[in-house]
Tab-separated table of C-alpha atoms in Angstrom:
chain	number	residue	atom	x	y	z
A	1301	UNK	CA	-31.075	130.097	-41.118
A	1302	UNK	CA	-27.905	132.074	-42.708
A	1303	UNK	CA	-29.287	134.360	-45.929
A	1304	UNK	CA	-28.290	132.700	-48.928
A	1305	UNK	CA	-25.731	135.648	-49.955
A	1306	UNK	CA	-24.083	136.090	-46.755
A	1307	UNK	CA	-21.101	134.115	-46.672
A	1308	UNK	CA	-18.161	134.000	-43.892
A	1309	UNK	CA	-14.541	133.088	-44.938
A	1310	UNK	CA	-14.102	130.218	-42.730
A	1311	UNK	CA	-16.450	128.069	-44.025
A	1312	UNK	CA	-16.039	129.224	-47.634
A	1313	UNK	CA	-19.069	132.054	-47.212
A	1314	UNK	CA	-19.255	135.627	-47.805
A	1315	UNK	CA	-19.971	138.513	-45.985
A	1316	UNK	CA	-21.882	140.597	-48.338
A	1317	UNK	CA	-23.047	144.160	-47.142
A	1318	UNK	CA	-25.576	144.930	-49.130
A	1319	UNK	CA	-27.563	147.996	-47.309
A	1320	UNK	CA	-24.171	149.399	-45.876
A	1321	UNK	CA	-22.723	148.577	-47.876
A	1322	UNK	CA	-14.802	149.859	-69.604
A	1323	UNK	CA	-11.101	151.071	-71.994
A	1324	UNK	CA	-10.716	152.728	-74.955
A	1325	UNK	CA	-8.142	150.824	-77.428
A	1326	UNK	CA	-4.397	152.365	-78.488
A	1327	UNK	CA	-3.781	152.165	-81.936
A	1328	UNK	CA	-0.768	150.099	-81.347
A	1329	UNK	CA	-3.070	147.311	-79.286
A	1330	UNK	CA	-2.706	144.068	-81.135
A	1331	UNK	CA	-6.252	143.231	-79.892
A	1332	UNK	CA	-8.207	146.837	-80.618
A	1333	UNK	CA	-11.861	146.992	-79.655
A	1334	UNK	CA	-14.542	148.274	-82.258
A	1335	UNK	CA	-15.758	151.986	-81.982
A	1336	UNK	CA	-18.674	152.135	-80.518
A	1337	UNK	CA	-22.016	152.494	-82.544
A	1338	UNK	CA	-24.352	155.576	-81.841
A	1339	UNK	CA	-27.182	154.302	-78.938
A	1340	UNK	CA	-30.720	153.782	-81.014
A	1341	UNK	CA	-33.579	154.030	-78.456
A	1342	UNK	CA	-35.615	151.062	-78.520
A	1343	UNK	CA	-39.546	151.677	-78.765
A	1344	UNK	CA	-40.200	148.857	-76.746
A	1345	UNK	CA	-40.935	148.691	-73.103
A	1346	UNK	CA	-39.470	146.022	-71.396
A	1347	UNK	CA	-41.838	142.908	-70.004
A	1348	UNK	CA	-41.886	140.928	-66.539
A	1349	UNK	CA	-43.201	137.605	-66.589
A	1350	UNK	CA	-43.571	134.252	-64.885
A	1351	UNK	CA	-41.285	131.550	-66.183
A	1352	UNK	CA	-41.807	128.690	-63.484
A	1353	UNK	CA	-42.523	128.573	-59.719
A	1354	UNK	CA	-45.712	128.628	-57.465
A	1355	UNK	CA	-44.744	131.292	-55.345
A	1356	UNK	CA	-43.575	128.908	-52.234
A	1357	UNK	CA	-41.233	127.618	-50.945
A	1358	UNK	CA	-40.616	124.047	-52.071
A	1359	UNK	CA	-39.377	121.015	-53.906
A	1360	UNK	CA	-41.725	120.320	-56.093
A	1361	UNK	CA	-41.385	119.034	-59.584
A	1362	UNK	CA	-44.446	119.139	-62.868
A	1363	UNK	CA	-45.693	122.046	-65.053
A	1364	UNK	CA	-43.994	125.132	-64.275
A	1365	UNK	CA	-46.610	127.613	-63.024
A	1366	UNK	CA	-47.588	124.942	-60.293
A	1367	UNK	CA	-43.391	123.910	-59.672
A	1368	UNK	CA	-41.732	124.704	-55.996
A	1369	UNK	CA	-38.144	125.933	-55.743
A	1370	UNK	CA	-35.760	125.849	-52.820
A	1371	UNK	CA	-33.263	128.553	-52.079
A	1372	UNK	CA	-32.223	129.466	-55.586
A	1373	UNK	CA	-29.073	131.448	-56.547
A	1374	UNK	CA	-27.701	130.610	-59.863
A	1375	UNK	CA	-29.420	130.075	-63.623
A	1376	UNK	CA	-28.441	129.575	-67.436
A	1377	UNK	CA	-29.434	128.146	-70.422
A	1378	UNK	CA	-28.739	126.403	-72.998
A	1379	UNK	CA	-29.402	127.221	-77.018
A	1380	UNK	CA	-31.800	124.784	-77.619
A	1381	UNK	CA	-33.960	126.685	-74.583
A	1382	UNK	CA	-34.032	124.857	-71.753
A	1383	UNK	CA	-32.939	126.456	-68.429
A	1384	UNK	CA	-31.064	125.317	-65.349
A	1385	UNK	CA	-31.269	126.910	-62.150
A	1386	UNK	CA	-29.099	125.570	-58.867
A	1387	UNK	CA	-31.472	125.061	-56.383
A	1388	UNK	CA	-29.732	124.090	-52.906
A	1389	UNK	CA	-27.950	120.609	-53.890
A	1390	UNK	CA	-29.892	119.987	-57.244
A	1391	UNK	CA	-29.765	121.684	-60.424
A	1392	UNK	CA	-33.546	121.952	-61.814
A	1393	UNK	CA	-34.383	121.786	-64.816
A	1394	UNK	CA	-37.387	123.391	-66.961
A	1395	UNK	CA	-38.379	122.735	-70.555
A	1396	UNK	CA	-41.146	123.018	-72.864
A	1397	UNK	CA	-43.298	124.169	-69.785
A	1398	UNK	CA	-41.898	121.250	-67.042
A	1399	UNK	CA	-39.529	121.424	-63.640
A	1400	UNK	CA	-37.833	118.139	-63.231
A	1401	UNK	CA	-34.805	117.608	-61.102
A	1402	UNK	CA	-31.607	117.367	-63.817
A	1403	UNK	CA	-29.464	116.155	-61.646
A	1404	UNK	CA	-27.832	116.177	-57.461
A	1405	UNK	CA	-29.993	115.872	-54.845
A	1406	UNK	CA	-33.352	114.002	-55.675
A	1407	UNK	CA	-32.384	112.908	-58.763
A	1408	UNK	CA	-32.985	109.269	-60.243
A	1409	UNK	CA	-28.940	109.263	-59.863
A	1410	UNK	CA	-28.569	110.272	-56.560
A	1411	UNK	CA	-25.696	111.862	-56.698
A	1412	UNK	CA	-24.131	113.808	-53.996
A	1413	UNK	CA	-23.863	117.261	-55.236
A	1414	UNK	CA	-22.698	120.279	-52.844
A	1415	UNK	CA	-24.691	123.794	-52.866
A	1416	UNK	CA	-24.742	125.152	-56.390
A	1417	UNK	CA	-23.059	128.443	-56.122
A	1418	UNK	CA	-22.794	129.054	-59.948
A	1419	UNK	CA	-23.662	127.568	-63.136
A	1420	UNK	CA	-23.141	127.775	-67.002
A	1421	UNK	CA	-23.877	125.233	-69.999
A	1422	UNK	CA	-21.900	125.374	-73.109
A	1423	UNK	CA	-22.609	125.352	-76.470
A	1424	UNK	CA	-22.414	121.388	-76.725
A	1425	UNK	CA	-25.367	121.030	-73.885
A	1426	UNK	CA	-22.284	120.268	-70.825
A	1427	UNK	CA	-22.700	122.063	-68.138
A	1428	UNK	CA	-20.028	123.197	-65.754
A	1429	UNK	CA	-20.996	124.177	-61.881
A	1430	UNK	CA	-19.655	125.531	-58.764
A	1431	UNK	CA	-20.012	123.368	-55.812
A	1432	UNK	CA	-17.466	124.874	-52.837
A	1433	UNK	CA	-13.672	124.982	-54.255
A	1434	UNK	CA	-14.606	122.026	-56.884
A	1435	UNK	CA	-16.191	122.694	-60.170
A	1436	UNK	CA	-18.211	120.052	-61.332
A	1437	UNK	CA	-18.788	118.872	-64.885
A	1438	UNK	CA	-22.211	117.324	-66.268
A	1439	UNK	CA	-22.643	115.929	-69.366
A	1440	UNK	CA	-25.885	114.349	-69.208
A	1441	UNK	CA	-28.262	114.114	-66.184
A	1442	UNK	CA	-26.604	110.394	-65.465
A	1443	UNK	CA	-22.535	111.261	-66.075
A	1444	UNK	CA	-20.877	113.699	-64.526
A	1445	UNK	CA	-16.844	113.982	-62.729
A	1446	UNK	CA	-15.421	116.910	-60.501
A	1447	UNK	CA	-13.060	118.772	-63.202
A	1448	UNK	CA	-11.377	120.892	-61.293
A	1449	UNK	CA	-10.107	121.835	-57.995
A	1450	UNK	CA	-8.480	119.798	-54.982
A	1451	UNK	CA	-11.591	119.896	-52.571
A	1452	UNK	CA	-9.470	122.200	-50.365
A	1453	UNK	CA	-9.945	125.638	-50.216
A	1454	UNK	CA	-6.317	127.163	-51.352
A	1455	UNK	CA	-4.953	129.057	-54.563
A	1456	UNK	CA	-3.084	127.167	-56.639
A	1457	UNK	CA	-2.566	127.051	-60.509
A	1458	UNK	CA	-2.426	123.356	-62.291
A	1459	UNK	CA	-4.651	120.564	-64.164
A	1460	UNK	CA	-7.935	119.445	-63.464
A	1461	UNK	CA	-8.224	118.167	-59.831
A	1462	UNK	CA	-4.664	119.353	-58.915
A	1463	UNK	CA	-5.347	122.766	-58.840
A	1464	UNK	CA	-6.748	124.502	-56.237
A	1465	UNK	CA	-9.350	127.900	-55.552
A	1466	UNK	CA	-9.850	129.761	-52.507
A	1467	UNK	CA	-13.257	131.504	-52.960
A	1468	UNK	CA	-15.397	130.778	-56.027
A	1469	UNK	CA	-18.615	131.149	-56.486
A	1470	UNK	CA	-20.051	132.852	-60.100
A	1471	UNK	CA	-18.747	131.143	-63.178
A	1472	UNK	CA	-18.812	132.290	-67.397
A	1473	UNK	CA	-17.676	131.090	-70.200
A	1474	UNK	CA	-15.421	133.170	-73.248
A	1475	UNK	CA	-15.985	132.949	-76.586
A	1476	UNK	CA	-13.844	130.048	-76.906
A	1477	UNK	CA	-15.288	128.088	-74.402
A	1478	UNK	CA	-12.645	128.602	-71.179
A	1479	UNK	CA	-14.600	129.041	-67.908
A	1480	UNK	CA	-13.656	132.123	-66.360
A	1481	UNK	CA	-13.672	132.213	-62.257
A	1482	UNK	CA	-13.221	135.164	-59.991
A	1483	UNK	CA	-11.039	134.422	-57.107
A	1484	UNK	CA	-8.892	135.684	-54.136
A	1485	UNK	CA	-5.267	134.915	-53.871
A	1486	UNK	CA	-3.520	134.289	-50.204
A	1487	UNK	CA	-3.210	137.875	-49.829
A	1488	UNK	CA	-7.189	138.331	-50.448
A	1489	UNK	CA	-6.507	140.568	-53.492
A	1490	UNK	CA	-9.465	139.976	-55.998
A	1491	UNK	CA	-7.966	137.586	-58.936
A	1492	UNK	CA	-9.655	135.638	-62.559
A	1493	UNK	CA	-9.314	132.400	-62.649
A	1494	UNK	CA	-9.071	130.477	-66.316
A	1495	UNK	CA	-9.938	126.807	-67.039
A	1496	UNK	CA	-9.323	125.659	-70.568
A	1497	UNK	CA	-11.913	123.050	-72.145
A	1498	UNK	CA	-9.255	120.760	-71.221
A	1499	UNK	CA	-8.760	121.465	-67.427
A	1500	UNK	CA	-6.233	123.793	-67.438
A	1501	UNK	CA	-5.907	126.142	-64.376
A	1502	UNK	CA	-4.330	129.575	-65.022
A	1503	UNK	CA	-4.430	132.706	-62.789
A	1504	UNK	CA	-5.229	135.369	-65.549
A	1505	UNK	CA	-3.055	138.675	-65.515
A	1506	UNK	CA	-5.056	141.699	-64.385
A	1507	UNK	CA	-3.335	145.586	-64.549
A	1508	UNK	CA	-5.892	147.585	-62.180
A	1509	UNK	CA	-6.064	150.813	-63.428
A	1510	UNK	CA	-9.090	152.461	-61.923
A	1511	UNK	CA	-7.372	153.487	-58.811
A	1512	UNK	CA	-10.294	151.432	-56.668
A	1513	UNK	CA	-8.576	148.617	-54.432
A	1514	UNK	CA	-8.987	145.018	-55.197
A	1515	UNK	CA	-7.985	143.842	-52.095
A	1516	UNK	CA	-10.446	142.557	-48.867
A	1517	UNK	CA	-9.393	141.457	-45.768
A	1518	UNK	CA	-9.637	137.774	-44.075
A	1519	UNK	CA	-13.122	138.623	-42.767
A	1520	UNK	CA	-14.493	140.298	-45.315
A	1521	UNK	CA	-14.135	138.193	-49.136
A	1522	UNK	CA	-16.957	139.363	-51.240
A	1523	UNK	CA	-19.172	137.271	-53.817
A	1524	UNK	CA	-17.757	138.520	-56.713
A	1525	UNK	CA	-20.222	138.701	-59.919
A	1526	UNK	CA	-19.107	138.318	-63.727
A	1527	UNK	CA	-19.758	138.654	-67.310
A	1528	UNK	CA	-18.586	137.873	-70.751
A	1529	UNK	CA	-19.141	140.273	-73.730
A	1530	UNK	CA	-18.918	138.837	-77.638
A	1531	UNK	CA	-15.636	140.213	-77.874
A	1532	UNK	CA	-14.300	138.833	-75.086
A	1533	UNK	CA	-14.101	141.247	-72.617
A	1534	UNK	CA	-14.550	140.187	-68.685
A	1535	UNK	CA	-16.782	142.693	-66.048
A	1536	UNK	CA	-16.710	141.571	-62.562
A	1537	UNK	CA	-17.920	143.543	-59.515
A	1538	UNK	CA	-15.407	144.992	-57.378
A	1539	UNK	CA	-15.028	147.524	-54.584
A	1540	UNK	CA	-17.238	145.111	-51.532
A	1541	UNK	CA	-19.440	144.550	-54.693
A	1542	UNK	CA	-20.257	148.715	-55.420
A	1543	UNK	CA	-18.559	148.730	-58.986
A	1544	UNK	CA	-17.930	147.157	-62.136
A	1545	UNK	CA	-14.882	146.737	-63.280
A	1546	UNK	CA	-13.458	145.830	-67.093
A	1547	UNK	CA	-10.585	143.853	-68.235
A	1548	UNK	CA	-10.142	143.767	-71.785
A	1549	UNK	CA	-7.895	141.271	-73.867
A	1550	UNK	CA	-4.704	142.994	-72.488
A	1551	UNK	CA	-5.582	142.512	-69.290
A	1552	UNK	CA	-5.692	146.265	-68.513
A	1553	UNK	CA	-8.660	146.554	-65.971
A	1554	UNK	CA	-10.552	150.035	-66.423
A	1555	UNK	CA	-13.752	151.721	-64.105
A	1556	UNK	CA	-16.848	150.281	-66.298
A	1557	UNK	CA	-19.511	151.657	-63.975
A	1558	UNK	CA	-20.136	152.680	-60.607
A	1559	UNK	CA	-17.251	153.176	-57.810
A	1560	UNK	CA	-16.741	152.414	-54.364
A	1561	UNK	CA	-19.649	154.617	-52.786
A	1562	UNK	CA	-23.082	152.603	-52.924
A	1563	UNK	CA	-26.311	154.270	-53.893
A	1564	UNK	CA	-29.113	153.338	-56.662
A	1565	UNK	CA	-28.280	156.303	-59.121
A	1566	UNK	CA	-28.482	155.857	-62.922
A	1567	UNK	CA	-25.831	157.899	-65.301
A	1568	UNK	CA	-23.206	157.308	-67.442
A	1569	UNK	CA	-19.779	155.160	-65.799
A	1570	UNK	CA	-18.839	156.387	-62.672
A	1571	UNK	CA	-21.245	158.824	-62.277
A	1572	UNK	CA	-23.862	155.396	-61.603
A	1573	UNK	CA	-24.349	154.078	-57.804
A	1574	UNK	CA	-24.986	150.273	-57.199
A	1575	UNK	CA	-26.050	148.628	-53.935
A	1576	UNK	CA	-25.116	145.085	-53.318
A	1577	UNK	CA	-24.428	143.210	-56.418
A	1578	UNK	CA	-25.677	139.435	-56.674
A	1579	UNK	CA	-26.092	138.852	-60.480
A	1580	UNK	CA	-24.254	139.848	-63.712
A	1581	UNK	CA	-25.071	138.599	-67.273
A	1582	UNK	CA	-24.302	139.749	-71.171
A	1583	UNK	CA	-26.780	139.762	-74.042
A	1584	UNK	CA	-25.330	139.409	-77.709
A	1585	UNK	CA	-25.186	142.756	-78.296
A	1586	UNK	CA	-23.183	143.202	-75.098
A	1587	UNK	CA	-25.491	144.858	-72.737
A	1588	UNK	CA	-24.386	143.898	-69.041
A	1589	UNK	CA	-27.528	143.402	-66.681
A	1590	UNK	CA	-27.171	143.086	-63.296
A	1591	UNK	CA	-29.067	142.465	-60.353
A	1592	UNK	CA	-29.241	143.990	-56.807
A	1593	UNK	CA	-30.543	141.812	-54.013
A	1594	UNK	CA	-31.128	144.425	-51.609
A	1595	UNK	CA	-32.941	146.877	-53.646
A	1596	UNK	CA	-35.076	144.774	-55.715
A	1597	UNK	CA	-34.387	145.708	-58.713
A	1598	UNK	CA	-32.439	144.713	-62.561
A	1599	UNK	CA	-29.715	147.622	-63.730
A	1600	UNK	CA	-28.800	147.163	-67.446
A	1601	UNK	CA	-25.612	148.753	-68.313
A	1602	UNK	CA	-25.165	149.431	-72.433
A	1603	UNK	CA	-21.571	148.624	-74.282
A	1604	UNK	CA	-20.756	152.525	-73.427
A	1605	UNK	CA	-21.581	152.248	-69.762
A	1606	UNK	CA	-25.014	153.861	-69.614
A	1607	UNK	CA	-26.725	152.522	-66.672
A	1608	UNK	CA	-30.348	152.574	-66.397
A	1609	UNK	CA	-32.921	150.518	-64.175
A	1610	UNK	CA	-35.269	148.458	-66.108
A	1611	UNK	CA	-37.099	147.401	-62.998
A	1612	UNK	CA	-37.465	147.758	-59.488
A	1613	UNK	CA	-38.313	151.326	-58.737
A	1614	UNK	CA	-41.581	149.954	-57.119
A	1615	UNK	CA	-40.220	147.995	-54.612
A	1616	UNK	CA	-40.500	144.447	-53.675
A	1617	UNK	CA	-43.522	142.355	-54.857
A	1618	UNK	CA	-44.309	139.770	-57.258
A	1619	UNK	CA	-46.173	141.401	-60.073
A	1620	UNK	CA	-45.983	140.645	-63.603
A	1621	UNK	CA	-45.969	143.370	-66.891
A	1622	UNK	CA	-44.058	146.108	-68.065
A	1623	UNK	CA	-41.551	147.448	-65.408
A	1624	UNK	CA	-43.394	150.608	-64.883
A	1625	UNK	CA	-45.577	148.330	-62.258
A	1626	UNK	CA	-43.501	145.043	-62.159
A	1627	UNK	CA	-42.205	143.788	-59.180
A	1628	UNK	CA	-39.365	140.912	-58.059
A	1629	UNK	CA	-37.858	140.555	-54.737
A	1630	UNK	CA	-34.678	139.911	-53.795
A	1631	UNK	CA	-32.944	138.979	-56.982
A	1632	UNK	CA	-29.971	137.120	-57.380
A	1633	UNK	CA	-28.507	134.862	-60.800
A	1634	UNK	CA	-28.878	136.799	-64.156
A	1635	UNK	CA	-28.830	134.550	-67.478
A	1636	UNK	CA	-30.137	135.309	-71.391
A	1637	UNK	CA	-31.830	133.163	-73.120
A	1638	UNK	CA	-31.556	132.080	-77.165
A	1639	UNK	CA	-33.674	135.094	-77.553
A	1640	UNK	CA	-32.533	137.547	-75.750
A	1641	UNK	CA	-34.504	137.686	-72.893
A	1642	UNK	CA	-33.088	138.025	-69.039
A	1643	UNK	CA	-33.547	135.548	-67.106
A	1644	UNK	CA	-34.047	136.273	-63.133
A	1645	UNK	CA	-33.672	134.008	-60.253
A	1646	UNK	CA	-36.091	135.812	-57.991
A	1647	UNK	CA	-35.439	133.994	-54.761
A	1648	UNK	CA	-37.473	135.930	-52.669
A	1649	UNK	CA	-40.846	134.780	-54.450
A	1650	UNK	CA	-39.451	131.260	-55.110
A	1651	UNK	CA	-39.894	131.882	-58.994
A	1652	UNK	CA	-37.995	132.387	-62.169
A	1653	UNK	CA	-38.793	135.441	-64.023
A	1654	UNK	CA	-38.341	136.618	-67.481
A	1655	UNK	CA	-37.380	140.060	-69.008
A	1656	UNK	CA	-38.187	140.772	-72.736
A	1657	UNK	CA	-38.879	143.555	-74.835
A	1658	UNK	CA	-42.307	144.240	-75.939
């Protein structure tokens, strides 16, 4: 059976090589980002724990230590608590300590949902997902309509179902509620996609300064990851999914960390080496976290660009408790919850895990 993040073109997959494989604001910008505060170290360590799963394989709904996932890829939450992870054709849910199926495949609905490749809920409880070139919107576990896209794989701006995306896969949402999409265009050059609240399909404008290309080529369209500060500012992984790159509100697109050469270094911007990138998220405070399948392991990244590893210097495994003898495996969607904590799709121990400071 095909790995879960390798993906081929034709059939609206990715290639993903994972073992071979931000902008400082002119006075005269109408949009100007705050200075950045002085880092405080934290005297906490951070925390690994169970949030649901058995440990096998599975589709198994009930209390959430004894719950079976599928192939997982994608998770969020909601304020109120409750998490939602895409799990093949089904979107799970788990709250106040129970998996039930929320709704696609094996739920009391029925309906006919395709594989969830991303997933985000928004402040009023909807929640928006990625099935394919479609993006499907749920507002309760019995009502939901595609929003947008054709159904076709193409690039095309428009409304609702008459526009049209090429190769989507991780979804966020802006501080005023548009879901944000990244995309390729004909010409396979790396693109953001915008939907308003009210369907709206707009290719957003991007001016690439980092001197990394954006561009892939018909065989090779990577999975590309994103994330959402407070302020508004979009990271996405570029550069066959080696770097992060920023956009601010201009649109100007700046080297946030990491660059085209793939390693598991920590330092400051550039000087940082990822491996395979399969998860990005952003806490209030706008920390980027990111996960790396192939490695194991959860990179946070701090509003400067100070990357560090928070776990996964062990290796592989499936041990709970502060990261200096945690373990995951094969990692892949990154969410935070109401209070802060980082949520972890860890796929290769058919669990959701939890990241907190303690």
């Amino acid at each position: 059976m095909m790995t879960p993040y390798l993906r081929t073109a034709s059939v609206a997959v990715i290639i993903f090589l994972s073992l071979h494989i931000i902008s400082c604001s002119k006075p005269s910008d109408p949009n100007p980002e705050p200075e950045p505060q002085p880092e405080v170290p934290d005297p906490r360590s951070w925390y690994a724990s169970t949030v649901a799963g058995v440990g096998m394989q599975g589709n198994l709904n009930g209390p959430a230590q004894s719950a079976a996932f599928g192939i997982m890829e994608v998770i969020t939450a909601d304020a109120a608590g409750n998490i939602y992870v895409g799990d093949n054709q089904s979107i799970r849910k788990i709250s106040n300590g129970q998996v039930t199926t929320f709704a696609g495949k094996g739920s009391g609905g029925n309906q006919a949902f395709g594989l969830i490749d991303g997933i985000v809920v928004n402040k009023q409880g909807i929640i928006y997902d990625v099935e394919g070139p479609m993006i499907r919107k749920i507002n309760s576990d019995a009502s939901d309509v595609y929003f947008a896209g054709t159904g076709t794989y193409e690039y095309k701006d428009g409304i609702g179902t008459n526009a049209g995306f090429r190769q989507i896969y991780h979804i966020a949402l802006d501080k005023d509620e548009n879901l944000i999409l990244p995309d390729y265009d004909l010409n396979q050059n790396q693109i953001l996609r915008k939907i308003t609240p009210s369907g709206v399909v707009t290719t957003l404008p991007l001016i690439d300064n980092t001197g990394f290309s954006s561009g892939s080529t018909a065989s090779l369209i990577y999975i590309t990851c994103i994330a959402i500060d407070p302020s508004g500012n979009i990271y996405y992984s570029s550069a066959k999914n080696q770097m992060i790159k920023k956009r601010d509100l201009n649109g100007n697109v700046t080297a946030f960390a990491g660059t085209d050469a793939f390693g598991t270094e920590d330092g400051q911007g550039t000087a940082a080496r990822f491996m395979g990138i399969t998860g990005m998220t952003c806490d209030a405070s706008g920390n980027i976290y990111v996960a790396m399948y192939s490695t194991h392991s959860i990179r946070k990244i701090t509003p400067s660009g100070k990357v560090t590893t928070i776990i996964g210097v062990n290796g592989p495994g499936a041990i709970d408790g502060h990261t200096d003898s945690a373990r995951l495996k094969r990692p892949m969607g990154l969410a935070v919850d109401k209070n802060g904590a980082v949520l972890i799709v860890d796929q290769g121990n058919f669990k959701i895990r939890k990241l907190e400071l303690k």
